[in-house]
XYZ file of C-alpha atoms in Angstrom:
334
model
C 104.941 39.845 210.644
C 102.140 39.073 208.186
C 99.944 42.010 207.163
C 96.206 41.346 206.586
C 93.747 43.230 204.489
C 92.790 46.954 204.923
C 89.510 45.940 206.502
C 91.244 43.767 209.011
C 93.094 46.651 210.532
C 89.875 48.378 211.429
C 88.706 47.810 214.673
C 85.568 45.615 214.703
C 83.677 48.390 216.819
C 84.609 51.063 214.292
C 83.529 49.054 211.182
C 80.050 48.297 213.119
C 79.552 52.073 213.881
C 80.391 53.036 210.266
C 77.903 50.538 209.001
C 75.297 51.887 211.325
C 75.970 55.528 210.087
C 75.702 54.217 206.583
C 72.330 52.577 207.237
C 70.918 55.565 208.908
C 72.048 57.712 206.128
C 70.436 55.283 203.566
C 67.075 55.602 205.202
C 66.732 51.728 205.060
C 65.298 50.004 207.960
C 66.467 46.495 209.020
C 64.982 43.659 210.842
C 65.781 40.075 211.734
C 63.025 37.592 212.522
C 63.147 33.918 213.394
C 61.144 31.099 211.868
C 58.169 31.988 214.098
C 58.486 35.581 212.814
C 59.377 37.028 216.170
C 61.264 40.215 215.844
C 64.849 39.809 217.361
C 66.302 42.935 216.016
C 65.080 46.188 214.462
C 67.258 49.082 213.416
C 66.708 52.530 211.683
C 62.945 52.360 211.747
C 61.267 55.482 210.194
C 60.203 58.106 212.937
C 56.430 57.623 212.189
C 56.688 53.823 212.698
C 56.023 52.450 216.298
C 58.997 52.341 218.780
C 61.442 49.581 218.620
C 59.946 47.898 221.811
C 56.462 47.948 220.198
C 57.675 46.358 216.913
C 59.802 43.600 218.819
C 56.635 42.988 221.044
C 53.967 43.138 218.338
C 55.798 42.310 215.052
C 54.318 43.524 211.720
C 50.816 44.160 213.196
C 52.423 47.101 214.987
C 53.392 48.625 211.569
C 51.014 47.763 208.957
C 46.963 47.683 208.776
C 45.524 44.219 209.268
C 45.295 43.217 205.630
C 48.463 44.427 204.450
C 50.183 42.962 207.637
C 48.671 39.291 206.452
C 50.173 39.869 203.003
C 53.752 40.702 204.650
C 53.325 37.682 206.845
C 52.454 35.442 203.975
C 55.529 36.669 201.858
C 57.921 36.033 204.722
C 56.573 32.557 205.515
C 57.008 31.682 201.844
C 60.476 32.886 202.164
C 61.245 30.584 205.087
C 59.346 27.552 203.636
C 61.150 27.760 199.956
C 64.255 29.634 200.832
C 63.808 32.000 197.767
C 64.154 35.845 198.477
C 61.121 38.100 197.532
C 60.134 41.728 197.288
C 56.922 43.387 197.777
C 55.551 47.051 197.881
C 53.268 47.759 200.580
C 51.559 50.902 202.311
C 51.964 52.183 205.709
C 49.242 54.676 206.688
C 50.644 57.675 208.504
C 48.270 60.659 209.584
C 45.680 59.330 207.307
C 47.971 59.161 204.313
C 49.618 56.100 202.709
C 53.349 56.037 202.410
C 54.623 53.257 200.405
C 57.693 51.049 201.258
C 59.508 48.353 199.398
C 60.165 45.459 201.562
C 62.847 42.916 200.756
C 62.852 39.477 202.643
C 65.911 37.079 202.480
C 66.364 33.642 204.054
C 68.995 33.088 206.839
C 70.144 29.401 206.626
C 72.235 27.109 208.577
C 75.117 24.979 207.231
C 72.626 22.371 206.064
C 70.477 24.856 204.328
C 67.528 24.757 206.526
C 66.190 28.183 207.311
C 66.487 29.605 210.744
C 65.301 33.181 210.087
C 64.785 36.151 207.536
C 66.667 39.307 207.048
C 64.178 42.063 206.143
C 64.877 45.487 204.564
C 62.462 48.203 204.144
C 62.970 51.331 201.929
C 60.349 54.167 201.623
C 59.136 54.500 197.862
C 56.333 57.043 198.265
C 57.851 59.550 195.820
C 58.630 56.855 193.250
C 54.941 55.263 193.563
C 53.574 58.774 193.238
C 55.469 59.432 190.086
C 54.410 56.188 188.766
C 50.992 57.187 189.295
C 51.309 60.511 187.756
C 52.879 58.754 184.659
C 50.036 56.232 184.392
C 47.619 59.338 184.509
C 49.545 61.220 181.828
C 49.770 58.138 179.749
C 46.126 57.535 179.913
C 45.212 61.246 179.046
C 47.587 61.004 176.206
C 45.993 57.828 175.067
C 42.608 59.490 175.014
C 43.757 62.673 173.535
C 45.427 60.564 170.714
C 42.173 58.550 170.048
C 40.137 61.800 169.776
C 42.731 63.217 167.392
C 42.645 60.160 165.216
C 38.862 60.207 165.254
C 38.988 63.741 164.092
C 41.428 63.036 161.295
C 39.378 59.992 160.199
C 36.170 62.025 159.880
C 38.213 64.738 158.099
C 39.740 62.144 155.718
C 36.323 60.791 154.831
C 34.697 64.229 154.379
C 37.634 65.329 152.204
C 37.332 62.240 149.858
C 33.646 62.919 149.570
C 34.301 66.482 148.147
C 37.347 65.884 146.216
C 37.300 65.138 142.359
C 40.791 63.774 142.221
C 43.821 62.391 144.126
C 45.740 65.289 144.110
C 42.794 67.412 144.868
C 42.185 65.272 148.109
C 45.946 65.403 149.034
C 46.049 69.031 148.844
C 43.019 69.521 151.058
C 43.859 66.769 153.274
C 47.213 68.238 154.106
C 46.011 71.600 154.822
C 43.497 70.343 157.327
C 45.892 68.260 159.173
C 48.410 71.212 159.290
C 45.427 73.194 160.690
C 45.176 70.497 163.461
C 48.725 70.263 163.917
C 49.165 74.148 164.313
C 46.213 74.092 166.878
C 47.820 71.099 169.103
C 50.965 72.754 169.253
C 49.426 75.874 171.129
C 47.466 73.306 173.219
C 50.616 71.564 174.149
C 52.542 74.685 174.913
C 49.869 75.746 177.298
C 50.071 72.406 179.406
C 46.984 71.336 177.972
C 44.840 74.191 179.188
C 43.985 75.009 175.469
C 44.638 78.161 173.340
C 43.888 81.632 173.455
C 41.627 82.642 170.453
C 43.889 85.405 169.321
C 46.926 83.063 169.176
C 44.790 80.536 167.440
C 43.713 83.003 164.906
C 47.076 84.255 164.255
C 48.621 80.842 163.763
C 45.811 79.946 161.235
C 45.803 83.195 159.310
C 49.554 83.575 159.109
C 50.259 81.941 155.599
C 47.130 83.935 154.074
C 47.782 87.447 155.377
C 51.740 87.663 155.594
C 51.647 90.608 153.098
C 48.067 92.085 153.814
C 47.725 92.003 157.721
C 45.239 94.978 157.410
C 42.823 92.871 155.654
C 41.757 91.279 158.717
C 40.514 93.091 161.974
C 39.682 91.468 165.187
C 37.806 92.841 168.209
C 36.219 91.528 171.326
C 37.239 89.229 174.338
C 40.186 87.201 173.911
C 39.191 83.866 175.549
C 41.073 80.662 176.254
C 39.558 77.947 174.442
C 39.739 74.378 175.941
C 41.840 71.740 173.942
C 38.689 70.230 172.055
C 37.381 73.712 171.234
C 40.805 75.131 170.287
C 41.214 72.238 167.738
C 37.939 72.570 166.149
C 37.629 76.474 166.240
C 41.340 76.315 164.589
C 39.747 74.068 161.921
C 36.985 76.352 161.237
C 39.275 79.214 160.950
C 41.304 77.267 158.341
C 38.282 76.387 156.156
C 37.084 80.167 156.271
C 40.589 81.197 155.459
C 41.090 78.623 152.590
C 37.528 79.693 151.164
C 38.448 83.202 151.244
C 41.889 82.762 149.829
C 40.229 80.895 146.743
C 37.075 82.915 146.413
C 37.212 86.091 148.693
C 38.988 88.848 150.179
C 42.243 86.952 150.826
C 42.421 85.963 147.128
C 42.200 89.482 145.798
C 43.485 91.586 148.501
C 40.437 93.833 148.236
C 37.717 94.348 150.697
C 38.024 93.138 154.537
C 37.219 90.650 157.051
C 35.803 91.511 160.518
C 36.421 88.861 163.262
C 34.312 89.543 166.540
C 34.203 87.626 169.766
C 31.715 88.452 172.581
C 29.957 86.682 175.459
C 26.275 86.733 175.402
C 24.264 85.723 178.582
C 21.318 83.411 177.473
C 19.227 84.362 180.230
C 17.983 81.080 182.246
C 20.591 79.107 180.023
C 24.528 79.208 180.340
C 26.513 82.121 178.859
C 27.967 81.614 175.366
C 30.869 82.796 173.449
C 29.873 84.035 170.013
C 32.683 83.903 167.394
C 31.635 85.984 164.103
C 33.393 86.088 160.792
C 32.185 88.646 158.678
C 33.934 88.993 155.326
C 33.172 92.162 153.089
C 33.848 91.200 149.601
C 34.856 93.964 147.167
C 32.647 92.185 144.402
C 29.897 89.632 143.928
C 30.767 86.190 145.185
C 30.170 82.962 143.368
C 27.723 81.622 146.096
C 27.338 78.086 144.489
C 31.003 77.701 144.263
C 31.838 78.860 147.698
C 29.182 76.526 149.377
C 30.070 73.317 147.104
C 32.884 72.506 149.142
C 33.777 70.406 152.251
C 34.439 73.703 154.165
C 30.682 74.145 154.380
C 30.324 70.811 156.087
C 33.017 71.589 158.612
C 31.680 75.069 159.454
C 27.914 74.033 159.781
C 28.056 70.439 161.079
C 31.500 69.062 162.225
C 32.609 72.155 164.434
C 29.354 73.033 166.215
C 28.579 69.567 167.065
C 32.017 68.954 168.453
C 31.962 71.978 170.748
C 28.354 71.286 171.645
C 27.217 74.716 170.151
C 25.540 76.001 167.077
C 26.561 77.709 163.993
C 25.220 79.756 160.910
C 27.106 80.103 157.498
C 25.454 82.513 155.239
C 26.977 83.521 151.827
C 25.539 86.463 150.016
C 26.800 88.467 146.705
C 29.017 90.733 148.866
C 29.447 89.029 152.232
C 30.402 85.895 153.705
C 29.171 85.427 157.512
C 29.845 82.704 159.868
C 28.624 82.773 163.511
C 29.534 80.092 165.976
C 28.241 79.911 169.477
C 30.121 77.862 171.966
C 28.991 76.932 175.547
C 30.945 78.135 178.702
C 32.190 74.557 179.380
C 34.402 74.976 176.469
C 36.434 78.236 177.317
C 37.548 80.579 180.049
C 37.389 84.372 179.761
């Protein structure tokens, strides 16, 4: 007695039942249509689709909206005419929401190669489409933010070059400013692009200058979340104030102290603003001309306030350095 293959030993009915169960588990709907697109068979249709009888009687028009049904019909007729399989992604409206399906159409031919019908398989891909949409949105957001960062870096490079005497001087200043942006950007990223809390921004920017003299800087007031744009520019302002202080002020000598205050102020008929105040009490007289003759003054008085849509005052006296930055409510949350 000759033995056949293992598949031949399985009863035809059991094989058919196994295939149907596998089909249901896969979530794939299968159809067969003749050359006139009459539906001769439909199995495993999604629950929210019309009934089998309705689909067999009305065809694609029962499943898809008119314009989508026309697109599906065109694709199927193309397969019948050309004999080349195709695949399209189409929406099906259910409870006012679009659910997406990948529809594959393959020709069924007779021995002579002439088309006699089509095999159709439809698989829901709604989750995949949504993920792709989210990814595209994120990529657009990353592109937008990258362009903003590049514009900021370009501005910093130009202004740094303008106020640098030598290449080494330029590189030293530019690296410091880029590092400042990087530190602020890390906080923004860690918050899932919400922004950065002022206290964290301050600590990150001051860390290298007050490692051994934490008591030189005193902070009080509200601790607001600055949005990503404000976080980058306020971080840059803190960096410039810190560098100035490390060269000419309290952080260079370890004498005196810096008071940093943040509070919200009601502008009456106008919107509320956040005022950030840096007040540096020097132990001795400052070289006012030396402090002002730096790019830092341009950042503090023009670049930062313009970027956040606010205003700023930078005042240098013999024994104090004061910087006040006002930020509109659209740039922070408290």
